[in-house]
PDB file of N, CA and C in Angstrom:
ATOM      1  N   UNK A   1      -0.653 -10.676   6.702  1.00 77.00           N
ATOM      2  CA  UNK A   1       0.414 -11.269   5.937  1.00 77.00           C
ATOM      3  C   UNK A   1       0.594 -12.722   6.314  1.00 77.00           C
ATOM      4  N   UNK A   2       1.916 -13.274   5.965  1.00 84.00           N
ATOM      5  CA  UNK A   2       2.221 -14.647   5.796  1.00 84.00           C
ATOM      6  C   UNK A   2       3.261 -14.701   6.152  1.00 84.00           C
ATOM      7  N   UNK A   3       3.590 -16.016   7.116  1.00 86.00           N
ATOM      8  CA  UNK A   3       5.013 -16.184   7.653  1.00 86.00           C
ATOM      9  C   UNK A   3       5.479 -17.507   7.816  1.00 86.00           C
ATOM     10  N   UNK A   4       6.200 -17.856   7.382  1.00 90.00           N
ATOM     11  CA  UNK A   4       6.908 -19.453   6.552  1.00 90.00           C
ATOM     12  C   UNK A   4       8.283 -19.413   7.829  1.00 90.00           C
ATOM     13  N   UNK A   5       7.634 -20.424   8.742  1.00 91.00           N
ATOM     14  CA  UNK A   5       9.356 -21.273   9.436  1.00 91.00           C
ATOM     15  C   UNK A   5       9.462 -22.574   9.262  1.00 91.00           C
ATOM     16  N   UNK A   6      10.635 -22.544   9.365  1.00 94.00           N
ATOM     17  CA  UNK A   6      10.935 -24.252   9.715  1.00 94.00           C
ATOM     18  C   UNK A   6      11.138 -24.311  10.866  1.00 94.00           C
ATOM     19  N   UNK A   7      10.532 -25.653  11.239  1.00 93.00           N
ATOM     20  CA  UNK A   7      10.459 -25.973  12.834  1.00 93.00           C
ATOM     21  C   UNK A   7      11.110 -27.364  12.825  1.00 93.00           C
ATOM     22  N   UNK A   8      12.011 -27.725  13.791  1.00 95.00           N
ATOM     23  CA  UNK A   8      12.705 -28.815  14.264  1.00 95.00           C
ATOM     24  C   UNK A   8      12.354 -29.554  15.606  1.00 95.00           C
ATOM     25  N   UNK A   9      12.247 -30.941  15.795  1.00 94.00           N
ATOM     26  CA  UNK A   9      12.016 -31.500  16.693  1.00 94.00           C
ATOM     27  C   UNK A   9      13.772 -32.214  16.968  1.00 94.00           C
ATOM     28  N   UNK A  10      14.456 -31.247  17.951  1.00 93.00           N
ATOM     29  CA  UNK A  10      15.337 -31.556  18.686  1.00 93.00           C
ATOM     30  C   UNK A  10      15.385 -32.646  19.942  1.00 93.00           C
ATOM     31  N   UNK A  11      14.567 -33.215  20.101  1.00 90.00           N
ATOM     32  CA  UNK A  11      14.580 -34.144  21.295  1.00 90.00           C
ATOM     33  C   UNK A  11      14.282 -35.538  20.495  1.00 90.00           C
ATOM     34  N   UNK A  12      15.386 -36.087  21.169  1.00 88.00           N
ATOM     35  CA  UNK A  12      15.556 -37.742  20.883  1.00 88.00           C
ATOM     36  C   UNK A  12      14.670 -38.544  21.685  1.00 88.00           C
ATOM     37  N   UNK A  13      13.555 -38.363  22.218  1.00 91.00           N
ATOM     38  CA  UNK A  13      12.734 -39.330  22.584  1.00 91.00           C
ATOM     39  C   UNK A  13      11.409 -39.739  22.404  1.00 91.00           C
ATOM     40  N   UNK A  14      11.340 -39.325  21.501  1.00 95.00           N
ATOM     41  CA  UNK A  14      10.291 -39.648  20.174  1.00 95.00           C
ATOM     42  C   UNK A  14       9.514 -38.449  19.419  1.00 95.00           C
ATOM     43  N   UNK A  15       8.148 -38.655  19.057  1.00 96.00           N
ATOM     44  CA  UNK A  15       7.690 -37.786  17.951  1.00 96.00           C
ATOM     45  C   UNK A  15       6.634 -36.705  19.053  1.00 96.00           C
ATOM     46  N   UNK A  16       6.732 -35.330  18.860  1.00 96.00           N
ATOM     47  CA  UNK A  16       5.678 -34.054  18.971  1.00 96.00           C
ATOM     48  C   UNK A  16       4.785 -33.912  17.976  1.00 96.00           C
ATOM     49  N   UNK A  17       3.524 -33.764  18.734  1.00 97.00           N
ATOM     50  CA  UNK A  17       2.771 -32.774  17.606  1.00 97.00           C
ATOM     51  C   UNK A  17       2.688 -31.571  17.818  1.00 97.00           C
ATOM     52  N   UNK A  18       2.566 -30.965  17.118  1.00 96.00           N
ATOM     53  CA  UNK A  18       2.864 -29.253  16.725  1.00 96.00           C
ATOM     54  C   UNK A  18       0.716 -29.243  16.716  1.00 96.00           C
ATOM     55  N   UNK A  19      -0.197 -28.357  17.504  1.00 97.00           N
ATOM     56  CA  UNK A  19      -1.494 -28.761  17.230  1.00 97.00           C
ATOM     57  C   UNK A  19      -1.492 -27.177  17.021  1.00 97.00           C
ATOM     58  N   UNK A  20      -0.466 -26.059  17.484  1.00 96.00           N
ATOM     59  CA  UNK A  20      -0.920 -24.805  17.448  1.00 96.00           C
ATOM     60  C   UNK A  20       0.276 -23.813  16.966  1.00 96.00           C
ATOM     61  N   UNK A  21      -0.086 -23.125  16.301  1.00 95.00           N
ATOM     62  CA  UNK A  21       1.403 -21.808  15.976  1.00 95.00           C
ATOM     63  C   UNK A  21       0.302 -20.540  15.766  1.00 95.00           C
ATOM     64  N   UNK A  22       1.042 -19.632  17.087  1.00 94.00           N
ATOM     65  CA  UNK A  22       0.626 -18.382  17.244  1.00 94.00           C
ATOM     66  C   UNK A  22       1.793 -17.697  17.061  1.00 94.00           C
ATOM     67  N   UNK A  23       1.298 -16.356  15.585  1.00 92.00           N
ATOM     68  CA  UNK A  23       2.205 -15.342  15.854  1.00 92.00           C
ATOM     69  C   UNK A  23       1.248 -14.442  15.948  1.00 92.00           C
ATOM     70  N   UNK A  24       1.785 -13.050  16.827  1.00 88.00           N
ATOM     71  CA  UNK A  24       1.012 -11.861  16.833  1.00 88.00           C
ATOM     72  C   UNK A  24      -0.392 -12.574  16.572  1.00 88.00           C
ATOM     73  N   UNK A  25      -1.355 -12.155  15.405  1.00 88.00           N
ATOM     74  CA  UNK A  25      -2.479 -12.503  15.395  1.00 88.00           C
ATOM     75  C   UNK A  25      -3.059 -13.273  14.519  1.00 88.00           C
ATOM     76  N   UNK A  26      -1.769 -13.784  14.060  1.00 91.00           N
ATOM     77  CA  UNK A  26      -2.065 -15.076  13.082  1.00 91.00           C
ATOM     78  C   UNK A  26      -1.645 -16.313  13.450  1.00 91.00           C
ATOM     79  N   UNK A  27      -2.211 -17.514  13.014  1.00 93.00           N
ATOM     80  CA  UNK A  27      -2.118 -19.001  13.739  1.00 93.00           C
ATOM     81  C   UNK A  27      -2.246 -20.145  12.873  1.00 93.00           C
ATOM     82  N   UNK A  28      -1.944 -20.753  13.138  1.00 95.00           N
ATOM     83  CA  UNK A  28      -1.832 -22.301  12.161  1.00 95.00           C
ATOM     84  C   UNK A  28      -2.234 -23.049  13.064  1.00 95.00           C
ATOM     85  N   UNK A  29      -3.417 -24.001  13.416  1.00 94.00           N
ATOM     86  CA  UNK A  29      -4.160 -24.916  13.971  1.00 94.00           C
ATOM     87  C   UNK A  29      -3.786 -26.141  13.038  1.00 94.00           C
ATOM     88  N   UNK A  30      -3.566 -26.361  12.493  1.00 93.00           N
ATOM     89  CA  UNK A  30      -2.879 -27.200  11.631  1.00 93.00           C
ATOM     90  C   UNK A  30      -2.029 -28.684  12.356  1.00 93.00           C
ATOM     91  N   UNK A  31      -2.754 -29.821  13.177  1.00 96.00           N
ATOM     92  CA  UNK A  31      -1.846 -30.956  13.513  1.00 96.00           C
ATOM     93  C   UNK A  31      -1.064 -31.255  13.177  1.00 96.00           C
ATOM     94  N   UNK A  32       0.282 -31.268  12.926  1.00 96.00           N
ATOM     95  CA  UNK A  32       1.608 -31.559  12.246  1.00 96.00           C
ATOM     96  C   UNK A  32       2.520 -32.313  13.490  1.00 96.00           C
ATOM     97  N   UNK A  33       2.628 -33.553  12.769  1.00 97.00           N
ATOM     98  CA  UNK A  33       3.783 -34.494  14.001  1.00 97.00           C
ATOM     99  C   UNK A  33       5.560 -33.982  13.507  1.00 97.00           C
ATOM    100  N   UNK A  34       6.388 -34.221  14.381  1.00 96.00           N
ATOM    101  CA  UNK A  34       7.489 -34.200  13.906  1.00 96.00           C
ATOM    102  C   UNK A  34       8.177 -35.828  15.012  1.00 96.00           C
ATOM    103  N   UNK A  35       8.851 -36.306  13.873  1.00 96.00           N
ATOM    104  CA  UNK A  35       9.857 -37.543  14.639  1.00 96.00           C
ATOM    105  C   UNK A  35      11.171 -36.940  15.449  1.00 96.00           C
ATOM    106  N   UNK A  36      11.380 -37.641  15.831  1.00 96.00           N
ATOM    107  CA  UNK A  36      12.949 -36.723  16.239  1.00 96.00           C
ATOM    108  C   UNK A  36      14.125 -36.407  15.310  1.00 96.00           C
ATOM    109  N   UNK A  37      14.464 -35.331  15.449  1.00 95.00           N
ATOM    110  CA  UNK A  37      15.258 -35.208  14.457  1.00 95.00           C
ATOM    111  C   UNK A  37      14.579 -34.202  13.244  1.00 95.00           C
ATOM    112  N   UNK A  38      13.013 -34.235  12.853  1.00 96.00           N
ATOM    113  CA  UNK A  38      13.197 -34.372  11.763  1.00 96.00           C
ATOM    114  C   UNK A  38      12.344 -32.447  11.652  1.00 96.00           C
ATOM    115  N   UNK A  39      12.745 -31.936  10.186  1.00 97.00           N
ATOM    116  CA  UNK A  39      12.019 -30.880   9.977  1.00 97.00           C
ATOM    117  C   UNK A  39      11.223 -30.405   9.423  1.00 97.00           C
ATOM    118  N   UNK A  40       9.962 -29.404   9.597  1.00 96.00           N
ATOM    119  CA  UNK A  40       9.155 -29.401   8.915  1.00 96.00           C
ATOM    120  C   UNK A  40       8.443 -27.881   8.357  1.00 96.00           C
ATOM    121  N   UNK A  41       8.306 -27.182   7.170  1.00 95.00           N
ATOM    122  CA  UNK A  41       8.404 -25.796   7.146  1.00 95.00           C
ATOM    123  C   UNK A  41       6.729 -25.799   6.901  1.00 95.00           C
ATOM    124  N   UNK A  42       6.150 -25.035   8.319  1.00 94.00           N
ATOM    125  CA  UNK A  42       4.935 -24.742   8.371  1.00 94.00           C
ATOM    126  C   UNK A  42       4.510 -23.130   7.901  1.00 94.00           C
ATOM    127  N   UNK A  43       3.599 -22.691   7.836  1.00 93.00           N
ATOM    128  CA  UNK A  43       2.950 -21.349   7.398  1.00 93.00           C
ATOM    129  C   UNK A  43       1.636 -21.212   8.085  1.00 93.00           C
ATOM    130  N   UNK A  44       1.924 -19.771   8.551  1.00 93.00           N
ATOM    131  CA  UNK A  44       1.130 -19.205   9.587  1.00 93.00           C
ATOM    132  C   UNK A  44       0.330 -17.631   8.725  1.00 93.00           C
ATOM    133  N   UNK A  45      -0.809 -18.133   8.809  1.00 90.00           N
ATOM    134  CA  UNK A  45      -1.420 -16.547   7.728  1.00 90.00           C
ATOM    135  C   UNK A  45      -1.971 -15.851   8.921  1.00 90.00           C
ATOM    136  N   UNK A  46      -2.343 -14.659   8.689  1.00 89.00           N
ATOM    137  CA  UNK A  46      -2.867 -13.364   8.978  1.00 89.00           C
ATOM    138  C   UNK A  46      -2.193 -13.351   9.734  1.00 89.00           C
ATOM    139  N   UNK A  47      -0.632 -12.799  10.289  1.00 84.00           N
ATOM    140  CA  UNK A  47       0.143 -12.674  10.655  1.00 84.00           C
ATOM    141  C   UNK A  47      -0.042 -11.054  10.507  1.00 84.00           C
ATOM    142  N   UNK A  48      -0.231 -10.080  11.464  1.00 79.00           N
ATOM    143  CA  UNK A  48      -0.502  -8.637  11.287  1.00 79.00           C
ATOM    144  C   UNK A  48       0.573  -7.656  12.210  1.00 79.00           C
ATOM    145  N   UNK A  49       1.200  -6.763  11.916  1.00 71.00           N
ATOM    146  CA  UNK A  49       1.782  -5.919  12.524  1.00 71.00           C
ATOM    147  C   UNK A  49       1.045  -4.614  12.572  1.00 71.00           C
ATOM    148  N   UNK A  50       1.358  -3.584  13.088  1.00 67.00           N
ATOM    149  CA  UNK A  50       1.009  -2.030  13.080  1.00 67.00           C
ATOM    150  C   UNK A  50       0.732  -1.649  11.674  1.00 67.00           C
ATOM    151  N   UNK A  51       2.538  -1.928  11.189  1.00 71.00           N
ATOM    152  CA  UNK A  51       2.475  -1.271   9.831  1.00 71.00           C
ATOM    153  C   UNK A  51       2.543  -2.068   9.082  1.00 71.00           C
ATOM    154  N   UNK A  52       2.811  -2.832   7.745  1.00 74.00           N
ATOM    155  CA  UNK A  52       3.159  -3.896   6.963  1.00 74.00           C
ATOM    156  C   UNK A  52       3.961  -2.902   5.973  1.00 74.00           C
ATOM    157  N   UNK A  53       4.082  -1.589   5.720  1.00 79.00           N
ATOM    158  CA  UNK A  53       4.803  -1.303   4.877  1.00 79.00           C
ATOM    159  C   UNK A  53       6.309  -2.036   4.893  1.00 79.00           C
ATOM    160  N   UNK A  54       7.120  -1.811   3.753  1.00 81.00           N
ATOM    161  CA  UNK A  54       8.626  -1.938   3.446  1.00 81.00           C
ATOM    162  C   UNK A  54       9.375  -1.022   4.273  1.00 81.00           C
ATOM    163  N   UNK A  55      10.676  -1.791   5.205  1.00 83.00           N
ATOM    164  CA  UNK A  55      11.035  -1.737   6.263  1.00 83.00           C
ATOM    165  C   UNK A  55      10.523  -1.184   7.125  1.00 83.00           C
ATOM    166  N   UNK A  56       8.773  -1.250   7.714  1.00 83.00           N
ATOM    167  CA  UNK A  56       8.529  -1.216   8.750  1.00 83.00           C
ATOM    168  C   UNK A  56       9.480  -2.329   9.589  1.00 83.00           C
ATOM    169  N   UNK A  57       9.324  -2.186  11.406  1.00 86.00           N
ATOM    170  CA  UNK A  57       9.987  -2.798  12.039  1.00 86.00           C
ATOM    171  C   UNK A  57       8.796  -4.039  13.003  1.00 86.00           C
ATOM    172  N   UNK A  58       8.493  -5.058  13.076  1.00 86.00           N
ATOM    173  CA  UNK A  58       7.364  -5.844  13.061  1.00 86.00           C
ATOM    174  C   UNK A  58       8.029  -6.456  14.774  1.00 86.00           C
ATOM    175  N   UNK A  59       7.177  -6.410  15.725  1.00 89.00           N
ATOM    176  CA  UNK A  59       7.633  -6.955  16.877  1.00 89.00           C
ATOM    177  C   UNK A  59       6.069  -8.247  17.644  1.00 89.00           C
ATOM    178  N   UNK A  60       6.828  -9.742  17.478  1.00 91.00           N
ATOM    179  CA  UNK A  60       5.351 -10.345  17.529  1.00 91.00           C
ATOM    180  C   UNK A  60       5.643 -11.243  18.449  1.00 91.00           C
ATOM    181  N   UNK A  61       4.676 -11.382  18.875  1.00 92.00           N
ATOM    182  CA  UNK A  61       4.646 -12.696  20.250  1.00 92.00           C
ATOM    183  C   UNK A  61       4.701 -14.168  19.661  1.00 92.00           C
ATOM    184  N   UNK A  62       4.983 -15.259  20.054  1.00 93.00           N
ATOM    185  CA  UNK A  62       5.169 -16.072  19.587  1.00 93.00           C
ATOM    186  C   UNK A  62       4.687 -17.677  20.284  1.00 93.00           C
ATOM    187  N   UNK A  63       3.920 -18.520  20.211  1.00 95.00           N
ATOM    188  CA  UNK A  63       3.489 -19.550  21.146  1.00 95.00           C
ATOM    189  C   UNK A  63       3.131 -20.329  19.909  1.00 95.00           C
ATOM    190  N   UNK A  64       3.384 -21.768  20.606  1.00 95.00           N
ATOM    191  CA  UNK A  64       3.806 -22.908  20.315  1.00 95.00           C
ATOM    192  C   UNK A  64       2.831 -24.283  21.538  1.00 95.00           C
ATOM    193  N   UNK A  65       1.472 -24.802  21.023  1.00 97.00           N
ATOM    194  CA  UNK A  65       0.608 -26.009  21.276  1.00 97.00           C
ATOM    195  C   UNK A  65       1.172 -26.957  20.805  1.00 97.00           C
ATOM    196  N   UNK A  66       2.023 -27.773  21.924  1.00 96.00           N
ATOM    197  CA  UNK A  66       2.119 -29.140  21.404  1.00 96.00           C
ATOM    198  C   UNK A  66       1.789 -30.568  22.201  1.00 96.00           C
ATOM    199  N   UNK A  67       2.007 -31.687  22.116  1.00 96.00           N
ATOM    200  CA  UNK A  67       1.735 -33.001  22.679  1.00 96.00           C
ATOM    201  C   UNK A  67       3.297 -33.118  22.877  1.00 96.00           C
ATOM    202  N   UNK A  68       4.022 -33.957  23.382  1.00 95.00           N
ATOM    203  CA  UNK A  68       5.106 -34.756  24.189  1.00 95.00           C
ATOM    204  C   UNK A  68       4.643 -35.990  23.465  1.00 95.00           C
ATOM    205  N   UNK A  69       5.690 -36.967  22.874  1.00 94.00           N
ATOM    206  CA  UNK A  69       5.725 -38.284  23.454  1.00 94.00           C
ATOM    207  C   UNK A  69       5.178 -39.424  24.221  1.00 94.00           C
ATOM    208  N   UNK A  70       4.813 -38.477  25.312  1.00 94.00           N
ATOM    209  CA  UNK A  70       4.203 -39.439  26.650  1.00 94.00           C
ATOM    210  C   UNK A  70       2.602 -38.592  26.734  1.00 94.00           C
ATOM    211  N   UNK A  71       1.936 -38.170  25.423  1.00 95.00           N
ATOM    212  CA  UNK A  71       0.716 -37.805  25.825  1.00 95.00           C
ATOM    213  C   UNK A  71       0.561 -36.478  26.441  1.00 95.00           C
ATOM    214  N   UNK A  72       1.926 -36.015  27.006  1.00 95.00           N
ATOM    215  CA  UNK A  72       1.561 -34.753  27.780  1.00 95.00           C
ATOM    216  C   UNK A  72       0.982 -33.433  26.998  1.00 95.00           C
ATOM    217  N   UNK A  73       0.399 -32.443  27.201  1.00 97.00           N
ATOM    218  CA  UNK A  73       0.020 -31.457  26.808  1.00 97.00           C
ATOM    219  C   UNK A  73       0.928 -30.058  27.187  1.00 97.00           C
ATOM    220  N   UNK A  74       1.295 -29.296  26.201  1.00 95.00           N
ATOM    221  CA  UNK A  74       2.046 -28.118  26.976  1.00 95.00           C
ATOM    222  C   UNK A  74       2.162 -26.936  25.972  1.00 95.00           C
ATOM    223  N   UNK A  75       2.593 -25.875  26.334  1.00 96.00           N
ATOM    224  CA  UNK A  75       2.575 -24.594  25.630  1.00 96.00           C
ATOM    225  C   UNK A  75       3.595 -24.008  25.699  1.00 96.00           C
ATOM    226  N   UNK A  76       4.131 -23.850  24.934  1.00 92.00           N
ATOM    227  CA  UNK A  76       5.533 -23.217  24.515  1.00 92.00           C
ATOM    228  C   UNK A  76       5.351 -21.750  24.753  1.00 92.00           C
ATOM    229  N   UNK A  77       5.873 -20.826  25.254  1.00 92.00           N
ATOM    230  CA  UNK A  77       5.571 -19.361  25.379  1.00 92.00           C
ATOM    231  C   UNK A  77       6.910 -18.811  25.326  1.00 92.00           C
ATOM    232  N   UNK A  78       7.203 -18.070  24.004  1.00 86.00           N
ATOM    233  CA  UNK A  78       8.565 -17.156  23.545  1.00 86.00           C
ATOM    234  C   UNK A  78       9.156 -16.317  24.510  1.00 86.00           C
ATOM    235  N   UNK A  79      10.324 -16.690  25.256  1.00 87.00           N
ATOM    236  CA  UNK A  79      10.618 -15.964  25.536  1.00 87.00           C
ATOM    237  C   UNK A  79      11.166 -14.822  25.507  1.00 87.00           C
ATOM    238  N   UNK A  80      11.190 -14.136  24.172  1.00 90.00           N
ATOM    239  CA  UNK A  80      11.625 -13.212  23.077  1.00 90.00           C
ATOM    240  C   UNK A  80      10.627 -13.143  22.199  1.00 90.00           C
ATOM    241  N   UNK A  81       9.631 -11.937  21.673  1.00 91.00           N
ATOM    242  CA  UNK A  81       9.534 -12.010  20.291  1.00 91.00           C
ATOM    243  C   UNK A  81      10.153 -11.669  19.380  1.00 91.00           C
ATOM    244  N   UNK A  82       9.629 -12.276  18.477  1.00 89.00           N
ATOM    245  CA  UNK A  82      10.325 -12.597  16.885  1.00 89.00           C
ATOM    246  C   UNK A  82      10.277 -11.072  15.969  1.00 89.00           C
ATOM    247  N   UNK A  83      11.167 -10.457  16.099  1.00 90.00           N
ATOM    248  CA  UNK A  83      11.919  -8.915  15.626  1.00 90.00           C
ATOM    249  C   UNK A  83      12.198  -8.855  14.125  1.00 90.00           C
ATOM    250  N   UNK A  84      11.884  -8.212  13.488  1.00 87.00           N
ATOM    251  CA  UNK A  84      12.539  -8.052  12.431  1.00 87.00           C
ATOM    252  C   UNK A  84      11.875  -6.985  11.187  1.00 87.00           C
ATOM    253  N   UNK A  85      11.922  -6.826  10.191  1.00 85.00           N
ATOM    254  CA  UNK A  85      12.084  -5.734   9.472  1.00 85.00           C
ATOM    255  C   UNK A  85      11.054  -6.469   8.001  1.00 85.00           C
ATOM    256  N   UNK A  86       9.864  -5.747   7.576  1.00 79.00           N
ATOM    257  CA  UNK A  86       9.189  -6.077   6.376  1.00 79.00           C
ATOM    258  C   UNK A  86       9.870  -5.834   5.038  1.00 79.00           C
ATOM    259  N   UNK A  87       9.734  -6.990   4.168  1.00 77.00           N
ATOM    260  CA  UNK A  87      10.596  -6.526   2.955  1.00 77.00           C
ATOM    261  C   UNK A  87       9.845  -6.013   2.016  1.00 77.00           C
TER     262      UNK A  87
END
């Protein structure tokens, strides 16, 4: 399947790139900068659960490749996955 967020760059000290979005077993490699402040609604395919039927209950891991500002490199790792119910 397919899964559509919007992602926000909350930090005021300049622009991230977004180089990776992992859910469960789907990913968006996709380079996307964000300025501060600003938002941007990315899409992540083959996004797979157990079941995909209508209200199955979908439980997925979630990580986040990005750049810093200052060049740095780092990996976002969910501390929660992302819960919720197939429509």
């Amino acid at each position: 399947g397919q899964m559509t967020l919007i992602i926000q760059n909350n930090d005021a000290t300049g622009t991230f790139t977004v180089s990776n979005i992992s859910i469960g077993a789907g990913a968006n490699s996709t380079s996307t900068s964000f300025a501060p402040g600003e938002s941007k609604t990315v899409t992540v395919s083959n996004v797979t659960a157990a079941s995909q039927t209508s209200g199955a209950v979908y439980d997925l891991q979630v990580n986040i490749t990005y750049t810093t500002p200052n060049g740095i490199s780092g990996k976002q790792y969910g501390a929660k996955n992302l819960v919720g119910k197939f429509i």
